PDB file of C-alpha atoms in Angstrom:
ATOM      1  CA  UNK A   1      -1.107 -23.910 -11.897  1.00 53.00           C
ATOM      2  CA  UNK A   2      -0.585 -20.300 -11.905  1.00 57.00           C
ATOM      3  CA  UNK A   3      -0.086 -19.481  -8.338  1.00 65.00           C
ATOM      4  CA  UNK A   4       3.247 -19.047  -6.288  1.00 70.00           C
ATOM      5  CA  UNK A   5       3.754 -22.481  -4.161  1.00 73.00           C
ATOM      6  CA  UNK A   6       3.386 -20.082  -1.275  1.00 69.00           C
ATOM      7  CA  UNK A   7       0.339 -18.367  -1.178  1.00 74.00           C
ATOM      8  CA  UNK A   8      -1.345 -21.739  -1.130  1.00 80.00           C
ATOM      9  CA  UNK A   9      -1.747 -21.983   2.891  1.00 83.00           C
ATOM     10  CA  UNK A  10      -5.021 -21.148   4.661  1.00 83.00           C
ATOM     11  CA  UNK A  11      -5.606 -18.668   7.828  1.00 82.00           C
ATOM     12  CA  UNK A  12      -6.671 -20.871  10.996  1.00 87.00           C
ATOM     13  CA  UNK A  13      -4.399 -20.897  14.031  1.00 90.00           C
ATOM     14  CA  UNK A  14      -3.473 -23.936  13.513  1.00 92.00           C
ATOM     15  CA  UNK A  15      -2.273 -23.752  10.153  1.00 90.00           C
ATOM     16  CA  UNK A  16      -0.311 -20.632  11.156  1.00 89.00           C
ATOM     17  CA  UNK A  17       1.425 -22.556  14.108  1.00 91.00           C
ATOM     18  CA  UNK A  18       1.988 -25.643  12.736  1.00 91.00           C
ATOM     19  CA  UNK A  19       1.617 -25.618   8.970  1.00 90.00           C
ATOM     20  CA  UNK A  20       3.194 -21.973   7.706  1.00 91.00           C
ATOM     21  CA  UNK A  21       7.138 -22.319   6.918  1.00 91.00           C
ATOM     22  CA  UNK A  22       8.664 -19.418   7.562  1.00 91.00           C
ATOM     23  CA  UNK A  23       8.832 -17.237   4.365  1.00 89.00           C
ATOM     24  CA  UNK A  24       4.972 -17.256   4.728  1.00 90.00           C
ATOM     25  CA  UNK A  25       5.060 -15.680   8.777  1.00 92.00           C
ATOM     26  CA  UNK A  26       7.496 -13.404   7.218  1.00 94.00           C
ATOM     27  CA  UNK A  27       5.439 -12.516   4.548  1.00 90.00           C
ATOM     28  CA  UNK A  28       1.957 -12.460   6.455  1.00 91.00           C
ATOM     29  CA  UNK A  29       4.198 -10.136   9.201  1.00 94.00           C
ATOM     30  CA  UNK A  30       5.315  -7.561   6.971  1.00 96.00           C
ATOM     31  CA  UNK A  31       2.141  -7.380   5.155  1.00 91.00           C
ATOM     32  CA  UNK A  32      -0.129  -6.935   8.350  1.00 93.00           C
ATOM     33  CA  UNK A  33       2.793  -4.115   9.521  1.00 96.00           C
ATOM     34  CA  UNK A  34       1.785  -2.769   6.237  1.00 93.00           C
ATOM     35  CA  UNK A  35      -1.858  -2.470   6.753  1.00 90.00           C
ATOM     36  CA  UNK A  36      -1.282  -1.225  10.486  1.00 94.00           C
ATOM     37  CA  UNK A  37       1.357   1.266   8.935  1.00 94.00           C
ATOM     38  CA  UNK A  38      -1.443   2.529   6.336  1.00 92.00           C
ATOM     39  CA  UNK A  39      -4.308   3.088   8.605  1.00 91.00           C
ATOM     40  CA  UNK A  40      -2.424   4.729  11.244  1.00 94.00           C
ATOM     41  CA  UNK A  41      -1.346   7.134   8.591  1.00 94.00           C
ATOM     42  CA  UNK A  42      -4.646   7.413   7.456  1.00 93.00           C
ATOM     43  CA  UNK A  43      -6.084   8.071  11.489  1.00 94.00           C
ATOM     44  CA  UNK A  44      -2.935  10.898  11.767  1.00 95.00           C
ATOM     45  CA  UNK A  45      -4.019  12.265   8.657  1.00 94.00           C
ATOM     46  CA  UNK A  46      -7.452  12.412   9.073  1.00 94.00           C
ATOM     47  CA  UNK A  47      -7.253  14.201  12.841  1.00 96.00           C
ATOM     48  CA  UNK A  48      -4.562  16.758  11.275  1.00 95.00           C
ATOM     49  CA  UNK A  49      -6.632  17.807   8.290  1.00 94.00           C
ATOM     50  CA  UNK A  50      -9.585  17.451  11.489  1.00 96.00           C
ATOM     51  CA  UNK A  51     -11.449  14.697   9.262  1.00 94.00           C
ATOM     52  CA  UNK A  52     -11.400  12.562  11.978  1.00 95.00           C
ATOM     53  CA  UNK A  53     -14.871  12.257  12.588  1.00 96.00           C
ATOM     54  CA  UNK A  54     -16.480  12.550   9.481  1.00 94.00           C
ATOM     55  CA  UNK A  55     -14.498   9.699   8.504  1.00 93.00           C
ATOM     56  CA  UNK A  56     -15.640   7.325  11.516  1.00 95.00           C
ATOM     57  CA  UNK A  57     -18.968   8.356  10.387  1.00 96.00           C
ATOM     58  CA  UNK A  58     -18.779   7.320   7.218  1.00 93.00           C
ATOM     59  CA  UNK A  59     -17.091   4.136   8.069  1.00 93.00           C
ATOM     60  CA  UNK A  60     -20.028   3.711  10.609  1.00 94.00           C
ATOM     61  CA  UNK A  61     -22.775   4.127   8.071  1.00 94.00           C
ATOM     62  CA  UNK A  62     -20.926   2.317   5.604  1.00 91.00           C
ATOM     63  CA  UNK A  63     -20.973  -0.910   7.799  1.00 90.00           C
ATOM     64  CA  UNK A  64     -24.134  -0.242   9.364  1.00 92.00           C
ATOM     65  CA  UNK A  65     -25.921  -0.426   5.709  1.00 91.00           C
ATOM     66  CA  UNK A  66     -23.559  -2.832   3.946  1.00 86.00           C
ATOM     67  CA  UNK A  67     -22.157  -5.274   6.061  1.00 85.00           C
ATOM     68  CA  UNK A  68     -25.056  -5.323   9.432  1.00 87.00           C
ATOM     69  CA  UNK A  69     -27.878  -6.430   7.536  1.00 83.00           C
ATOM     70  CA  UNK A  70     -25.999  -9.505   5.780  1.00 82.00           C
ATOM     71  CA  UNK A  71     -23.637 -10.114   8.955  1.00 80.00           C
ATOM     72  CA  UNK A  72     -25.800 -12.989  10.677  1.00 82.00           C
ATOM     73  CA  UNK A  73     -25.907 -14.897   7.532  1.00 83.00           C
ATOM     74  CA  UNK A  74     -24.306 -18.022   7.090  1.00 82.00           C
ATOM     75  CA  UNK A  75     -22.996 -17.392   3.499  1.00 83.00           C
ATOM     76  CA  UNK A  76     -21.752 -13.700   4.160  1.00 79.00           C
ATOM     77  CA  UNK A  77     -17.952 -13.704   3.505  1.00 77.00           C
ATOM     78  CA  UNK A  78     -15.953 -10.568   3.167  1.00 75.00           C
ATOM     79  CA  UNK A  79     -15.108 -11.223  -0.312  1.00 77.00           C
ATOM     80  CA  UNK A  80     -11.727  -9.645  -1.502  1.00 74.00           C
ATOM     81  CA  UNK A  81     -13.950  -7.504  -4.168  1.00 78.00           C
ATOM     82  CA  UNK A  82     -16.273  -6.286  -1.428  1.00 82.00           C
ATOM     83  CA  UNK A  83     -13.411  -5.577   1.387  1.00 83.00           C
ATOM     84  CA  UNK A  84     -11.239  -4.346  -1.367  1.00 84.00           C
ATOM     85  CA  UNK A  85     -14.187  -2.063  -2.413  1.00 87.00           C
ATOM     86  CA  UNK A  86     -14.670  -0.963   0.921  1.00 86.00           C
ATOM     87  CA  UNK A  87     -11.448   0.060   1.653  1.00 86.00           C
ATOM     88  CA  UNK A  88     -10.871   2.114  -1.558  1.00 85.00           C
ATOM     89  CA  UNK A  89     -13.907   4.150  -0.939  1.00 86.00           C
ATOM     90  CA  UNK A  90     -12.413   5.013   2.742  1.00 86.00           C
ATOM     91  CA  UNK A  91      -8.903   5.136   1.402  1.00 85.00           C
ATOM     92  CA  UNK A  92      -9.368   8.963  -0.014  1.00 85.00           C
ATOM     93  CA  UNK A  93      -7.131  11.483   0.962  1.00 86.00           C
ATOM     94  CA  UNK A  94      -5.124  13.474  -0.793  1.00 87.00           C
ATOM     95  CA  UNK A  95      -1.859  11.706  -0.206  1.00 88.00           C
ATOM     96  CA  UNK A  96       0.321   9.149  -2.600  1.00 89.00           C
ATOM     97  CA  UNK A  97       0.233   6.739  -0.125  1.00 87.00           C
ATOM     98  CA  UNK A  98      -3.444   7.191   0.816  1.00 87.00           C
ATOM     99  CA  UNK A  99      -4.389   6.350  -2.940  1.00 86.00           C
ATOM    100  CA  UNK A 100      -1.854   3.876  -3.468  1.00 86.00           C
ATOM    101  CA  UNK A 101      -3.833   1.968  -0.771  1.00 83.00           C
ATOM    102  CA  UNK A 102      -6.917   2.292  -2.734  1.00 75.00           C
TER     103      UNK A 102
END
């Protein structure tokens, strides 16, 4: 029904040790290696252009207005609009890979 057989798995530890075939560990794996990969680029980037802490800031104030306030309630979920929207406004630099991450 329009979705790869695949994808179709949740993320609980029990589904990921006893219900995930392997293509989707391999695919979760390299994906997460991915995101690691990208945000330690980001970090090296960010201390060589010395951005570094400007860009904690704004990641601090960022969560400290948007995502502390609604944190404690029961029916906040970091919606793949709203974590996707975070992330592109953090992902900025001047860098192909920083704005393909965006």
């Amino acid at each position: 029904s329009g979705s790869v057989k695949m994808t179709r798995h949740s993320i609980s530890l029990y589904a990921i040790h006893c219900e995930w075939p392997a293509a989707v560990t391999l695919a979760a794996t390299l994906l997460l290696l991915l995101v690691v990969a990208l945000v330690v680029a980001h970090v090296v980037r960010a201390w060589r252009d010395r951005l570094l802490a400007g860009r904690l800031v704004e990641i601090a104030a960022t969560v400290a207005v948007f995502w502390l306030p609604r944190f404690r309630d029961p029916n906040f979920h970091l919606h793949h609009w709203f974590w996707t929207w975070f992330v592109g406004m953090h992902a900025n630099q001047d860098a192909w890979w920083s704005v393909a991450s965006s």
